[in-house]
JSON list of C-alpha atoms in Angstrom, two decimals:
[
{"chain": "Y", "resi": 428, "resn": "UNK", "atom": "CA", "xyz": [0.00, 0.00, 0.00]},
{"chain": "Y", "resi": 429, "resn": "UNK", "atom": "CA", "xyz": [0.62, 3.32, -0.45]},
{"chain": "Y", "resi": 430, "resn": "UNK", "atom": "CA", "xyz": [-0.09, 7.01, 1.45]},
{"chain": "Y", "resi": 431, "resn": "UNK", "atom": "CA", "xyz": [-1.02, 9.66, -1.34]},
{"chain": "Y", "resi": 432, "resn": "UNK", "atom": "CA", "xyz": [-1.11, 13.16, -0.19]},
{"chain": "Y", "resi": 433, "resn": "UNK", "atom": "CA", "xyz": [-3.26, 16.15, -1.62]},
{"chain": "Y", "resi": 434, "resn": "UNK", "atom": "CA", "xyz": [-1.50, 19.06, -0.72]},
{"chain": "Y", "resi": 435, "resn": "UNK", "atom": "CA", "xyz": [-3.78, 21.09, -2.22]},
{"chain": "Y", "resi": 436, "resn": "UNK", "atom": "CA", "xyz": [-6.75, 19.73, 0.78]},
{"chain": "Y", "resi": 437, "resn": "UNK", "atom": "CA", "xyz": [-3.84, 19.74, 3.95]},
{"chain": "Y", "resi": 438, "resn": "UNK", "atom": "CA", "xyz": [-4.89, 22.53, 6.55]},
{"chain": "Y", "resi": 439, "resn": "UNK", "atom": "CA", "xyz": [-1.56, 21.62, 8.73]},
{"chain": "Y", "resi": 440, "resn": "UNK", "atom": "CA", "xyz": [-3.75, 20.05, 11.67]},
{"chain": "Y", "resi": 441, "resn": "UNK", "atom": "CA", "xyz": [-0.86, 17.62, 12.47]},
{"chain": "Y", "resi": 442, "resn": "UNK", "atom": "CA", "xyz": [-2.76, 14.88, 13.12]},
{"chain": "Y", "resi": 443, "resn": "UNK", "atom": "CA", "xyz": [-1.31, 12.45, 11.26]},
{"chain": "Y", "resi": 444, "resn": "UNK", "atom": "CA", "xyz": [1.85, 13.32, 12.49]},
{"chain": "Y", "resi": 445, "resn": "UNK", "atom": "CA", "xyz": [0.73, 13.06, 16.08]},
{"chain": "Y", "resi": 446, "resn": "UNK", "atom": "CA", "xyz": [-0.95, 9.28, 15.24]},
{"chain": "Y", "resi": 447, "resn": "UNK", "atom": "CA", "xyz": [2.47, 8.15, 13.21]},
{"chain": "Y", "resi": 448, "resn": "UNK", "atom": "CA", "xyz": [5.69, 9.86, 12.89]},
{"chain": "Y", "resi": 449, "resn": "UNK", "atom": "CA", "xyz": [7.31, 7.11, 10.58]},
{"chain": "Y", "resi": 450, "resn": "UNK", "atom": "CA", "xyz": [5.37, 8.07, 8.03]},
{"chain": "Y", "resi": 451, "resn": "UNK", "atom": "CA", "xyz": [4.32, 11.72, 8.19]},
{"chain": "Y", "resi": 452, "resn": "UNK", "atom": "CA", "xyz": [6.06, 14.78, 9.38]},
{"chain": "Y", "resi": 453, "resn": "UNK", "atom": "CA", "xyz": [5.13, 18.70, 8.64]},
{"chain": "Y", "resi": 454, "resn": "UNK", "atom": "CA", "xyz": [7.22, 21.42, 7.17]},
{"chain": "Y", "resi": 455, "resn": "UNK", "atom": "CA", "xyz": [7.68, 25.28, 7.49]},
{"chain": "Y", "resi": 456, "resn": "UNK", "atom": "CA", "xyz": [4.91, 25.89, 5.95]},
{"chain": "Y", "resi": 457, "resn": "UNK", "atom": "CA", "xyz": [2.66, 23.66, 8.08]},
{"chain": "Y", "resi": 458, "resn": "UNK", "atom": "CA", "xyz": [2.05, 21.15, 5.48]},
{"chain": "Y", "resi": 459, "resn": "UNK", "atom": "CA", "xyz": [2.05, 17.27, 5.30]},
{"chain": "Y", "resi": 460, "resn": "UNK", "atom": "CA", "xyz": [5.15, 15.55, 4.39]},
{"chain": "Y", "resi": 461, "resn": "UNK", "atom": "CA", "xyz": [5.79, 11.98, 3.22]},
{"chain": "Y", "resi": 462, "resn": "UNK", "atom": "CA", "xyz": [8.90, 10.24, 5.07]},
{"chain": "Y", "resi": 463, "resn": "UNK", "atom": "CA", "xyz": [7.64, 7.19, 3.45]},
{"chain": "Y", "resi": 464, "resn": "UNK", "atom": "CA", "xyz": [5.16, 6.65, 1.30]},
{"chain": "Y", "resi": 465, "resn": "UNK", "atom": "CA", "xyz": [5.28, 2.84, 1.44]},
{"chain": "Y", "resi": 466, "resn": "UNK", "atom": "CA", "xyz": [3.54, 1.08, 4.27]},
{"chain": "Y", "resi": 467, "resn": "UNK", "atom": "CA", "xyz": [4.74, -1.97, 5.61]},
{"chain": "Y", "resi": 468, "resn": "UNK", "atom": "CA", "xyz": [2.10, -4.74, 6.20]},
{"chain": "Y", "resi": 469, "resn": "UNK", "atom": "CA", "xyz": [3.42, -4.25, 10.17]},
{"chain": "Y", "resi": 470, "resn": "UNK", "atom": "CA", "xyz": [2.20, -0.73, 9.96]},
{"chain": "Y", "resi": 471, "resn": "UNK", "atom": "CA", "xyz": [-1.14, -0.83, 8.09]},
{"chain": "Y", "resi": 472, "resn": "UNK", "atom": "CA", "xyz": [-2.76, -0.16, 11.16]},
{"chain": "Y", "resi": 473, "resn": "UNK", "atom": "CA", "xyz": [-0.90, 2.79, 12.61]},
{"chain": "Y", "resi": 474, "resn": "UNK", "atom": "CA", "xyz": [-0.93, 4.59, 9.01]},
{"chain": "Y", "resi": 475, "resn": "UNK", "atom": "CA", "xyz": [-4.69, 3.56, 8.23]},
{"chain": "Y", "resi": 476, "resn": "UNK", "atom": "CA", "xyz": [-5.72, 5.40, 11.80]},
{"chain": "Y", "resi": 477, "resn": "UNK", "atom": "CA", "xyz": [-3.38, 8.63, 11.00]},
{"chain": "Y", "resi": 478, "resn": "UNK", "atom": "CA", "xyz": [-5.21, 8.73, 7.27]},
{"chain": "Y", "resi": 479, "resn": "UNK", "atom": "CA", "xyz": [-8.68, 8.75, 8.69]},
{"chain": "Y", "resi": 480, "resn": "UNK", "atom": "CA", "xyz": [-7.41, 11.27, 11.35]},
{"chain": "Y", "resi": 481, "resn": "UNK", "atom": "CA", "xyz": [-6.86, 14.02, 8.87]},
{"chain": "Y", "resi": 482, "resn": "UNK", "atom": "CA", "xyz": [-9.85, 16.42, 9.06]},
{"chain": "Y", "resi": 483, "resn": "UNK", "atom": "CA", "xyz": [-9.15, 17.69, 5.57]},
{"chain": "Y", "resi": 484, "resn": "UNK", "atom": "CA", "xyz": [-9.48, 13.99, 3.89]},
{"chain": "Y", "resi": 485, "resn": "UNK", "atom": "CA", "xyz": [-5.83, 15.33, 2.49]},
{"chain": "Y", "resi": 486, "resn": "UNK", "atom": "CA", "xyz": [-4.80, 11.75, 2.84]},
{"chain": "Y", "resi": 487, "resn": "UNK", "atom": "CA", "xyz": [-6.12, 8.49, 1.48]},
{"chain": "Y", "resi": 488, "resn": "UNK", "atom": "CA", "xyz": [-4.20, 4.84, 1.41]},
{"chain": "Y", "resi": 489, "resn": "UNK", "atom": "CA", "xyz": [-4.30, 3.01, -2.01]},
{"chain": "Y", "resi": 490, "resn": "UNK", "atom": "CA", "xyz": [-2.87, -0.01, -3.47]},
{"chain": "Y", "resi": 491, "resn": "UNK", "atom": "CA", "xyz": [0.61, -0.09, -5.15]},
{"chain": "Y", "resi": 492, "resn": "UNK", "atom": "CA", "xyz": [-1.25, -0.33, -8.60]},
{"chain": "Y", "resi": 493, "resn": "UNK", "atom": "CA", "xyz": [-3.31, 1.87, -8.26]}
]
């Protein structure tokens, strides 16, 4: 699976980072950033919960293929 960001939807809430810092950090400009867009079958879980935390539905999880 993958994490695919809209930037264009991220309000900078943090939450995601908050739920998973592997996977999801912030920059100066308060945005969403990617430290690894792969997910690991071990952390499914963790990244599925900081996806549906995002109030802006900035983040979704997808397939490799797709």
């Amino acid at each position: 699976m993958r994490i695919h960001v809209d930037l264009g939807r991220c309000q900078g809430y943090g939450n995601c980072v908050t739920a998973d810092e592997k996977h999801f950090d912030l920059d100066d400009n308060g945005l969403v950033v990617l430290l690894d867009e792969q997910v690991d079958s071990a952390d499914r879980e963790r990244v599925a919960a900081a996806v549906r935390s995002c109030p802006a539905d900035a983040l979704r999880l997808a397939d490799d293929d797709s």
